[in-house]
XYZ file of C-alpha atoms in Angstrom:
597
model
C 267.733 -134.546 -122.208
C 264.588 -135.779 -120.349
C 262.516 -133.251 -122.246
C 263.893 -134.496 -125.578
C 263.142 -138.039 -124.591
C 259.559 -137.161 -123.732
C 259.061 -135.508 -127.130
C 260.471 -138.585 -128.875
C 258.194 -140.893 -126.940
C 255.252 -138.679 -127.827
C 256.061 -138.914 -131.500
C 256.465 -142.680 -131.271
C 253.023 -142.911 -129.502
C 251.526 -140.948 -132.401
C 252.673 -143.604 -134.843
C 251.517 -146.458 -132.634
C 248.043 -144.997 -132.167
C 247.306 -144.452 -135.836
C 248.298 -147.944 -137.078
C 248.165 -148.333 -140.788
C 245.243 -145.970 -141.320
C 245.759 -142.933 -143.544
C 244.773 -139.539 -142.283
C 241.770 -137.597 -143.595
C 243.696 -134.300 -143.243
C 247.247 -133.219 -142.475
C 248.104 -129.637 -141.297
C 251.596 -128.228 -141.794
C 253.421 -125.125 -143.060
C 252.997 -122.901 -139.993
C 253.426 -122.678 -136.226
C 251.581 -125.337 -134.348
C 250.949 -124.422 -130.649
C 249.860 -127.637 -128.964
C 249.375 -126.418 -125.337
C 250.922 -129.697 -124.394
C 253.911 -129.195 -122.088
C 255.580 -132.445 -123.284
C 255.398 -131.276 -126.893
C 254.950 -127.533 -126.939
C 255.419 -127.136 -130.747
C 255.048 -129.452 -133.685
C 255.540 -129.194 -137.430
C 252.501 -131.151 -138.528
C 249.216 -132.627 -137.243
C 247.188 -135.496 -138.721
C 243.516 -136.001 -138.279
C 241.184 -138.925 -138.968
C 237.542 -139.459 -138.174
C 237.460 -136.313 -136.053
C 240.397 -137.324 -133.875
C 244.048 -136.296 -133.809
C 246.127 -139.254 -134.853
C 249.565 -137.787 -135.117
C 251.474 -134.777 -133.924
C 255.203 -134.181 -134.533
C 257.776 -133.564 -137.265
C 256.629 -133.145 -140.847
C 258.451 -136.164 -141.949
C 256.897 -138.386 -139.271
C 253.358 -137.156 -139.777
C 253.495 -137.328 -143.621
C 253.657 -141.078 -143.246
C 249.868 -140.899 -142.730
C 249.351 -139.359 -146.181
C 247.193 -141.392 -148.499
C 245.686 -140.760 -151.882
C 242.570 -139.193 -150.323
C 244.369 -137.259 -147.574
C 243.773 -133.531 -147.732
C 246.990 -131.549 -147.254
C 246.420 -128.136 -145.582
C 249.254 -125.667 -145.954
C 248.910 -123.171 -143.101
C 250.933 -120.618 -145.149
C 252.732 -119.271 -142.121
C 249.523 -119.010 -140.090
C 249.210 -120.722 -136.603
C 247.263 -123.761 -135.586
C 246.103 -123.899 -131.927
C 243.482 -125.977 -130.034
C 239.906 -124.831 -130.402
C 238.719 -122.262 -127.874
C 236.374 -123.464 -125.145
C 233.838 -121.046 -123.749
C 234.445 -121.029 -119.972
C 231.354 -118.954 -119.417
C 228.851 -117.350 -121.863
C 225.333 -117.610 -123.056
C 225.257 -118.950 -126.570
C 221.473 -118.908 -126.806
C 221.223 -115.280 -125.521
C 224.029 -114.330 -127.925
C 221.551 -115.197 -130.663
C 219.135 -112.715 -129.303
C 221.873 -110.134 -129.291
C 222.675 -110.906 -132.948
C 219.070 -110.277 -133.895
C 218.624 -106.917 -132.035
C 219.814 -103.383 -132.674
C 223.558 -103.092 -131.758
C 223.782 -100.510 -129.129
C 227.409 -101.299 -128.118
C 230.093 -98.677 -127.813
C 233.374 -98.918 -129.707
C 235.074 -101.081 -130.662
C 232.023 -103.318 -131.073
C 229.442 -100.703 -131.996
C 229.051 -97.019 -132.689
C 226.769 -95.757 -129.832
C 228.466 -92.794 -127.945
C 225.499 -90.890 -126.455
C 221.739 -90.940 -126.011
C 221.228 -89.296 -129.483
C 223.248 -91.974 -131.323
C 221.449 -94.689 -129.276
C 218.122 -93.166 -130.435
C 219.263 -93.112 -134.023
C 220.506 -96.655 -133.978
C 217.081 -97.831 -132.713
C 215.338 -95.767 -135.505
C 217.654 -97.215 -138.135
C 216.962 -100.752 -136.895
C 213.201 -100.148 -136.902
C 213.340 -98.746 -140.486
C 214.920 -101.860 -142.004
C 212.457 -103.651 -144.296
C 212.665 -106.822 -142.290
C 211.827 -105.040 -139.042
C 209.241 -102.440 -140.091
C 206.175 -104.583 -139.514
C 207.334 -106.186 -136.315
C 205.412 -103.904 -133.958
C 208.382 -103.588 -131.457
C 211.817 -102.100 -131.310
C 214.636 -104.044 -129.565
C 218.188 -103.252 -128.891
C 221.041 -104.806 -126.895
C 224.315 -103.631 -125.350
C 223.955 -99.946 -124.312
C 226.473 -98.973 -121.609
C 225.842 -95.915 -119.449
C 229.555 -95.775 -118.540
C 230.316 -95.115 -122.250
C 227.463 -92.714 -122.991
C 228.647 -89.095 -122.890
C 225.752 -88.198 -120.607
C 227.050 -90.757 -118.091
C 223.591 -92.083 -117.323
C 221.084 -94.720 -118.316
C 218.456 -93.758 -120.939
C 214.997 -93.239 -119.492
C 211.515 -94.154 -120.791
C 211.285 -90.541 -122.080
C 214.431 -90.961 -124.111
C 212.924 -94.074 -125.691
C 209.552 -92.335 -126.121
C 211.423 -89.920 -128.400
C 212.050 -92.881 -130.722
C 208.428 -94.064 -130.642
C 205.439 -93.472 -128.438
C 203.344 -95.933 -130.440
C 205.580 -99.086 -130.422
C 206.956 -100.753 -127.297
C 210.702 -100.532 -126.987
C 213.011 -102.802 -125.007
C 216.765 -102.227 -124.616
C 219.089 -104.303 -122.502
C 222.233 -103.037 -120.809
C 225.536 -104.557 -121.891
C 225.786 -106.309 -118.464
C 222.482 -108.121 -119.081
C 221.474 -107.163 -115.530
C 219.566 -103.925 -116.348
C 217.222 -102.855 -119.054
C 215.023 -99.936 -120.119
C 211.497 -99.825 -121.538
C 209.531 -96.961 -122.980
C 206.130 -95.769 -121.749
C 204.218 -97.936 -124.272
C 205.976 -101.084 -123.130
C 205.159 -100.361 -119.530
C 201.590 -99.618 -120.430
C 201.223 -102.976 -122.154
C 202.800 -104.808 -119.260
C 200.907 -102.959 -116.529
C 204.019 -101.370 -114.914
C 203.122 -98.124 -113.084
C 203.635 -96.129 -109.880
C 201.801 -98.823 -107.944
C 204.180 -101.568 -109.062
C 206.327 -102.703 -106.146
C 210.053 -103.612 -106.410
C 210.517 -107.460 -106.450
C 212.926 -109.139 -104.062
C 216.482 -108.829 -105.531
C 215.572 -106.150 -107.940
C 214.368 -102.520 -108.465
C 212.336 -100.396 -110.752
C 214.209 -97.095 -110.695
C 211.849 -94.172 -110.003
C 211.517 -90.617 -111.211
C 212.855 -88.072 -108.696
C 210.125 -87.136 -106.171
C 207.774 -89.747 -107.490
C 207.005 -93.472 -107.491
C 206.596 -93.465 -111.279
C 209.172 -95.833 -112.894
C 211.627 -93.973 -115.029
C 212.020 -96.916 -117.375
C 215.218 -98.502 -115.868
C 214.867 -102.049 -114.415
C 217.459 -103.755 -112.254
C 218.067 -107.474 -111.835
C 214.757 -109.349 -110.987
C 212.688 -106.384 -112.022
C 213.991 -107.076 -115.495
C 214.301 -110.861 -115.333
C 210.746 -111.164 -113.919
C 209.466 -109.597 -117.181
C 211.880 -111.070 -119.593
C 211.898 -114.744 -118.605
C 208.089 -115.222 -119.040
C 208.299 -113.337 -122.311
C 210.982 -115.534 -123.796
C 209.198 -118.665 -122.478
C 206.479 -117.913 -125.054
C 208.783 -118.275 -128.023
C 207.818 -121.096 -130.403
C 210.320 -123.929 -131.280
C 211.028 -122.509 -134.720
C 212.095 -119.157 -133.387
C 214.088 -120.718 -130.521
C 215.925 -122.701 -133.256
C 216.736 -119.540 -135.295
C 217.972 -117.679 -132.144
C 220.130 -120.645 -131.096
C 221.671 -120.982 -134.543
C 222.457 -117.279 -134.656
C 224.445 -117.710 -131.388
C 226.259 -120.787 -132.758
C 227.242 -118.876 -135.864
C 228.594 -116.034 -133.800
C 230.669 -118.334 -131.565
C 232.117 -120.242 -134.536
C 233.336 -116.995 -136.041
C 235.461 -116.319 -132.943
C 237.057 -119.753 -132.905
C 234.973 -121.462 -130.282
C 234.450 -125.229 -130.708
C 232.763 -125.662 -127.347
C 230.111 -123.168 -126.263
C 228.149 -122.680 -123.076
C 224.622 -121.645 -122.318
C 225.379 -120.517 -118.748
C 221.878 -119.841 -117.434
C 219.517 -121.936 -119.486
C 215.756 -122.022 -119.169
C 213.854 -125.316 -119.501
C 212.592 -124.228 -122.843
C 216.018 -123.441 -124.281
C 217.412 -126.768 -123.001
C 214.602 -128.608 -124.778
C 215.131 -126.611 -127.898
C 218.954 -127.265 -127.982
C 218.488 -130.938 -127.127
C 215.793 -131.398 -129.733
C 217.878 -129.800 -132.421
C 220.811 -131.983 -131.555
C 218.625 -135.086 -131.902
C 217.581 -134.146 -135.376
C 221.225 -133.195 -136.616
C 224.639 -133.000 -134.960
C 225.295 -129.458 -133.787
C 228.009 -127.376 -135.405
C 229.754 -126.978 -132.064
C 229.590 -128.809 -128.734
C 227.207 -127.020 -126.429
C 227.071 -127.480 -122.603
C 224.133 -125.957 -120.856
C 223.756 -125.072 -117.162
C 220.060 -124.614 -116.385
C 218.964 -122.103 -113.729
C 218.749 -124.070 -110.455
C 215.862 -121.847 -109.294
C 213.557 -122.350 -112.337
C 214.777 -125.234 -114.459
C 215.620 -128.323 -112.316
C 213.276 -130.273 -114.551
C 216.013 -130.520 -117.212
C 218.860 -131.276 -114.960
C 218.144 -134.991 -115.343
C 218.384 -137.617 -118.073
C 218.327 -137.509 -121.000
C 219.521 -133.833 -120.858
C 222.048 -134.127 -117.992
C 224.926 -136.277 -119.132
C 228.715 -136.542 -119.049
C 228.636 -137.537 -122.700
C 227.488 -135.349 -125.570
C 224.422 -136.458 -127.499
C 225.051 -135.134 -131.002
C 226.949 -132.194 -129.579
C 224.736 -131.248 -126.702
C 224.598 -131.996 -122.964
C 223.590 -130.425 -119.695
C 226.647 -130.251 -117.524
C 225.140 -129.035 -114.164
C 223.330 -126.069 -112.826
C 223.727 -122.260 -112.555
C 223.068 -120.135 -109.486
C 223.213 -116.322 -109.321
C 223.943 -114.611 -106.002
C 224.207 -110.965 -107.057
C 224.318 -108.573 -109.999
C 226.769 -106.519 -112.052
C 229.564 -104.277 -110.822
C 229.495 -101.953 -113.776
C 225.740 -101.693 -113.395
C 226.336 -101.157 -109.606
C 224.051 -104.028 -108.502
C 226.823 -106.434 -107.437
C 226.808 -107.186 -103.736
C 229.989 -105.717 -102.109
C 231.257 -105.612 -98.502
C 232.425 -101.972 -98.984
C 230.440 -99.148 -100.621
C 230.490 -98.217 -104.241
C 232.792 -95.231 -104.849
C 229.921 -93.308 -106.521
C 226.418 -94.679 -105.677
C 224.058 -95.075 -108.687
C 220.982 -92.853 -109.191
C 218.520 -93.062 -106.364
C 221.025 -94.483 -103.808
C 222.816 -92.751 -100.873
C 226.427 -92.848 -99.866
C 227.312 -96.136 -98.277
C 225.256 -98.122 -100.911
C 227.046 -101.502 -101.519
C 224.648 -103.337 -103.798
C 222.371 -106.064 -102.683
C 222.067 -109.986 -102.705
C 219.883 -111.930 -105.066
C 218.708 -114.101 -102.161
C 219.064 -114.742 -98.443
C 221.771 -116.889 -96.900
C 219.196 -119.557 -96.270
C 218.027 -119.648 -99.893
C 221.620 -119.781 -101.148
C 222.378 -122.622 -98.825
C 219.287 -124.545 -100.065
C 220.331 -124.384 -103.624
C 223.936 -125.330 -103.006
C 222.930 -128.197 -100.801
C 220.726 -129.321 -103.741
C 223.682 -129.336 -106.050
C 225.796 -131.180 -103.600
C 223.085 -133.762 -102.945
C 222.601 -134.539 -106.660
C 226.239 -134.266 -107.507
C 225.607 -131.412 -110.011
C 228.524 -129.210 -111.075
C 227.355 -125.766 -109.950
C 228.449 -122.539 -111.711
C 227.723 -119.654 -109.302
C 227.624 -116.035 -110.320
C 229.485 -114.010 -107.747
C 230.561 -110.564 -108.865
C 230.789 -108.849 -105.509
C 232.942 -110.019 -102.598
C 229.923 -110.198 -100.349
C 228.396 -112.639 -102.728
C 231.625 -114.613 -102.782
C 231.450 -114.759 -98.956
C 228.000 -116.205 -99.253
C 229.219 -118.851 -101.738
C 232.259 -119.848 -99.567
C 230.188 -120.211 -96.412
C 227.517 -122.151 -98.201
C 230.063 -124.589 -99.755
C 231.780 -125.046 -96.467
C 228.405 -126.015 -94.845
C 227.463 -128.301 -97.793
C 230.793 -130.126 -97.588
C 230.165 -130.825 -93.902
C 226.886 -132.590 -94.928
C 227.886 -134.274 -98.173
C 231.655 -134.694 -97.921
C 234.493 -133.737 -100.272
C 234.477 -134.835 -103.940
C 235.801 -133.744 -107.266
C 232.775 -131.507 -108.089
C 234.702 -128.695 -109.733
C 232.390 -126.025 -108.481
C 232.947 -122.758 -110.408
C 232.901 -119.223 -109.073
C 231.763 -117.284 -112.104
C 233.316 -113.853 -112.496
C 234.650 -113.564 -108.920
C 235.606 -110.057 -109.959
C 236.104 -108.451 -106.600
C 237.372 -111.524 -104.877
C 239.714 -110.686 -101.932
C 242.985 -112.417 -101.359
C 241.561 -114.427 -98.518
C 238.691 -115.495 -100.760
C 241.072 -116.770 -103.434
C 242.781 -118.764 -100.782
C 239.406 -120.243 -99.708
C 238.678 -121.113 -103.387
C 241.828 -123.190 -103.403
C 241.093 -124.841 -100.094
C 237.531 -125.744 -101.126
C 238.393 -126.758 -104.714
C 236.345 -123.903 -106.170
C 237.583 -122.992 -109.648
C 237.456 -119.371 -110.429
C 236.344 -118.317 -113.954
C 237.536 -114.697 -114.087
C 236.299 -111.914 -116.330
C 239.506 -109.851 -117.221
C 237.674 -108.360 -120.220
C 236.294 -105.928 -117.656
C 239.777 -104.406 -117.409
C 239.336 -103.099 -121.016
C 235.620 -102.418 -121.263
C 235.049 -101.059 -117.709
C 238.530 -100.721 -116.158
C 238.452 -96.908 -116.133
C 234.775 -96.940 -114.892
C 235.640 -99.298 -112.074
C 238.526 -97.118 -111.006
C 236.736 -93.711 -111.218
C 233.183 -94.617 -110.377
C 232.604 -98.145 -109.174
C 235.414 -99.348 -106.927
C 238.133 -96.822 -106.592
C 241.763 -97.331 -107.588
C 242.764 -100.053 -105.077
C 239.814 -102.362 -105.521
C 239.793 -101.773 -109.292
C 243.427 -102.856 -109.659
C 242.583 -106.215 -108.176
C 239.522 -106.867 -110.273
C 239.592 -110.487 -111.649
C 242.753 -111.274 -109.595
C 244.407 -113.849 -111.813
C 247.888 -113.060 -110.356
C 246.801 -114.197 -106.874
C 245.446 -117.480 -108.211
C 248.534 -118.089 -110.333
C 250.820 -117.405 -107.406
C 249.029 -120.123 -105.492
C 249.403 -122.724 -108.354
C 245.703 -122.557 -109.139
C 244.273 -123.047 -112.522
C 241.431 -120.717 -113.647
C 239.558 -119.807 -116.779
C 238.829 -116.547 -118.542
C 235.546 -115.763 -120.339
C 233.536 -113.238 -122.303
C 230.065 -113.758 -120.823
C 228.404 -113.147 -124.195
C 226.127 -111.274 -124.835
C 227.714 -109.039 -122.269
C 230.457 -108.642 -124.866
C 230.873 -110.372 -128.233
C 232.256 -113.867 -127.825
C 235.599 -112.467 -129.106
C 238.190 -115.012 -128.103
C 241.133 -112.767 -128.991
C 239.832 -109.846 -126.940
C 239.373 -112.216 -123.976
C 242.935 -113.421 -124.581
C 244.341 -109.915 -124.921
C 242.658 -108.607 -121.764
C 243.799 -111.671 -119.688
C 247.373 -111.003 -120.776
C 247.573 -107.178 -120.868
C 244.821 -105.694 -118.650
C 244.936 -102.386 -120.558
C 241.893 -100.114 -120.109
C 240.187 -97.990 -122.807
C 242.380 -95.068 -121.649
C 245.516 -97.092 -121.994
C 246.260 -97.656 -118.302
C 247.518 -101.078 -117.168
C 245.005 -101.973 -114.421
C 246.695 -104.225 -111.830
C 249.950 -105.151 -113.537
C 250.639 -107.982 -111.000
C 247.632 -109.789 -112.377
C 248.892 -109.923 -115.944
C 249.796 -113.392 -117.187
C 252.002 -114.706 -119.926
C 250.560 -115.371 -123.432
C 250.811 -119.153 -122.810
C 248.826 -118.929 -119.577
C 246.267 -116.739 -121.325
C 245.853 -119.316 -124.017
C 245.450 -122.150 -121.443
C 242.619 -120.222 -119.779
C 240.501 -120.760 -122.884
C 241.783 -124.190 -123.910
C 243.340 -126.778 -121.583
C 242.183 -125.273 -118.310
C 238.723 -124.684 -119.682
C 238.638 -128.283 -120.771
C 239.469 -129.222 -117.165
C 236.585 -126.980 -115.960
C 234.262 -129.090 -118.128
C 235.796 -132.473 -116.956
C 236.972 -132.819 -120.516
C 240.720 -132.430 -120.304
C 241.240 -135.966 -121.649
C 239.486 -135.149 -124.956
C 239.914 -131.505 -125.463
C 242.051 -128.466 -124.760
C 245.386 -129.384 -126.414
C 246.670 -130.795 -129.675
C 247.557 -134.357 -128.569
C 247.099 -137.724 -130.064
C 243.659 -139.228 -129.234
C 242.001 -135.947 -128.512
C 239.182 -134.418 -130.600
C 240.336 -132.492 -133.661
C 238.927 -129.261 -132.405
C 241.300 -126.657 -133.865
C 241.682 -123.027 -134.863
C 243.849 -121.366 -137.476
C 245.001 -117.904 -136.429
C 246.488 -115.228 -138.595
C 249.520 -114.989 -136.242
C 251.164 -116.771 -133.395
C 249.968 -115.196 -130.102
C 253.051 -116.487 -128.303
C 255.359 -114.572 -130.733
C 253.671 -111.286 -131.486
C 253.804 -108.213 -129.233
C 251.268 -109.089 -126.609
C 249.587 -105.639 -127.065
C 248.595 -106.818 -130.541
C 246.979 -110.075 -129.572
C 243.427 -108.553 -129.939
C 244.269 -107.819 -133.552
C 244.857 -111.495 -134.512
C 242.178 -112.904 -136.666
C 240.447 -116.306 -136.544
C 240.991 -117.663 -140.075
C 239.269 -121.006 -139.612
C 237.371 -122.918 -136.869
C 237.549 -126.686 -137.108
C 235.245 -128.952 -135.104
C 235.880 -132.709 -135.044
C 238.115 -132.308 -138.096
C 235.527 -130.388 -140.155
C 235.750 -126.678 -140.890
C 232.664 -124.869 -139.471
C 233.862 -121.375 -140.088
C 236.301 -119.922 -142.701
C 237.034 -116.212 -142.715
C 238.091 -116.055 -146.335
C 234.858 -117.579 -147.564
C 232.635 -114.513 -147.443
C 229.763 -116.079 -149.431
C 229.090 -118.722 -146.642
C 227.983 -116.101 -144.136
C 225.389 -114.719 -146.535
C 223.318 -117.833 -146.031
C 223.820 -117.953 -142.232
C 221.204 -117.000 -139.707
C 223.068 -113.784 -138.891
C 222.601 -112.443 -142.395
C 219.285 -114.011 -143.290
C 216.307 -111.756 -143.885
C 214.004 -114.771 -143.174
C 215.882 -115.310 -139.820
C 215.114 -111.725 -138.726
C 211.497 -111.900 -139.856
C 210.749 -115.215 -138.148
C 212.633 -114.775 -134.986
C 211.897 -111.168 -134.299
C 208.141 -111.559 -135.132
C 207.518 -114.129 -132.414
C 210.029 -112.639 -129.990
C 208.692 -109.173 -130.354
C 205.064 -109.461 -131.256
C 203.742 -112.870 -130.373
C 205.894 -113.428 -127.322
C 207.217 -110.313 -125.620
C 204.276 -107.899 -126.122
C 201.248 -110.104 -126.938
C 198.845 -107.165 -127.038
C 200.577 -105.575 -130.021
C 199.202 -106.399 -133.456
C 200.485 -105.612 -136.898
C-alpha cells in the first residue's frame, strides 16, 4: 500500500512540475526502466527543454501533448537512463578509432603475430594512410595471440624497416616500436629504464627488444601527443565522442587528461555545446595547471568541466605490471619467480599527491589495480584525513581489481568509492586464472559481491580504449562474469541485472556528484536517455551483451540513431579527411618529427 501511494505521489508531482507547458517529446509504447525505486516502471515519459517533466501512466503523461509535441513510439523497445562513463578515456578512444584495430575477437580479428602484421600492412595500404610516413596500431593482446607473447621490434620490422611503427597494448600500459622508431627516438642499449617503467631487453643483451612498460612508454608518448595541433586534437576528440554516443553514453570521462587535451576540450565547448557531457580528470603529476577555474567546476560549461584529478599508483594485471603483495603465477619475460610487479612511485610521493588533492578539495580518481597499490592508497588517505579531516570527497579507487576483503572494508570506512572493472572477467578471466593470479585470486577479481554485501555502492566501467566503450558488454560482464572459455569466474560476485544497470547510471551519477540531475528517469532530471532493442531486466542475463543501442538521447535530443546509417558516413570515424588530418600531425609532425613525406 505504501509503495502504491509513493507511486501515486510521484505521478502527481510530475503534473505539478510541468504546469501548463506542453512537452517537446513524449515516449511510450515500450518498457520504461526508470532506475527509480519509488517508480520502477512507467508507461510514458515527457520531455521539455532538455528536462524530464512527466513520468507515469500513458493517460497522465499524454496530457502534456500539444500540437507540436513529437510522439515517439518505442515499438516494444526499452527506454532507460543514459549511460554514464564511470571511468574511461574519451580523448584516447579517439586515437584508438584512428589507428589500426589490433584487437582480438569479438572486437577485432587479430589472433597471432602474422594476423597482427597483416592488419598493420592493410592499414598502411589504405589511400588515406599511404603518405603518412608512420604505421600505428592499437589493442594487441599478448594473452590472445597464439604465440602467447608480445610482438618484438623484429616482428614489426617485418612489416616495415623504413617507416616507424608504434603499436599499443590493449591495457594501454605497454607498447612496442620497431627498430626505425627506436632509431628516430634515440632508444638503444645505452638507454636506462626510467623509474616506474622498463624497456624489455633481448636475452643476454641490453638491446631493447621493442616492448616498453609503463613510464618507458608514457615518457615517449606524452611528449609526442603534446605536439598535436588544435585542429588534430579536435578531430581526435570528436572521434571519441562519436564512439561513446554509439554505445549509449550521455556522459563521458577523460580519465587521465593532459593540459593540452583539457584546453582543447574546453575550447571546443566554448565554441559549440558538446554532443555529450564530458568530465575530465587531469593527471595530478603533470597537469595541475588546468585543475582550476575556468576548467575546474561543479557546473558544466557547454557540456564540459574538470571534475578533479587522476593519480596512477601502478600498472596493468594482464600486462603483469600491476603492483601485488603476492607474486604473479607466471612471471613475464625477463622476470624471476617471486616477481610481484612494481609501484609507479614511492609512498612519500603518493602521500604528497593525495595530500594535494585533500588540501584543494579535489575529487581524486586513483588507479590501483594491484592490492599493494590499494594498500598504498588506503594508508595515504588515512594519513590525509588526519591532516585535513573528513568530508564528502567521494574519492574513487579506479579498477581495484585485486582488492582484498579487508581492503573493501577499508574503502567503506574511508568513504572510498570503488569503480570496478568486471569486463576483465570476460576479456582476461582465463588469463588471470591460468597465468596472472591463479584460481583463488582470479575468482575475486573486481569483487563486487563483497562491496554489495556491505551495502556499498560502486560503479562498473570499460576504461576505453582498453576495450571499446561498449556499455552492454560492461553490463553483461558485471552481471554474468563469464570468461571467454565459458567459465563463471567468482559466481559470488555476480549481481542482479538491476544492480548492473545502476553501476552505469544512478550510482555513476553519484560518483560524479550528479545524482540530483542524472542517473534515473525522474521528473526534473536531465533528459539523458537510451533506447535499447530489449529490456535487460527481462531477457536471459547471458544475452545482455547482444542488446543493441538503438538511440542515444542527450538533453532531449538524439545524438546517435542506429537505424540512420547515413549519418555515420559524415562522422569523424568514417571521414577520409579526419584520418588524413589527424594521422598526419599525430604520426608525422608530432610523434616522429624526423620523418618526412
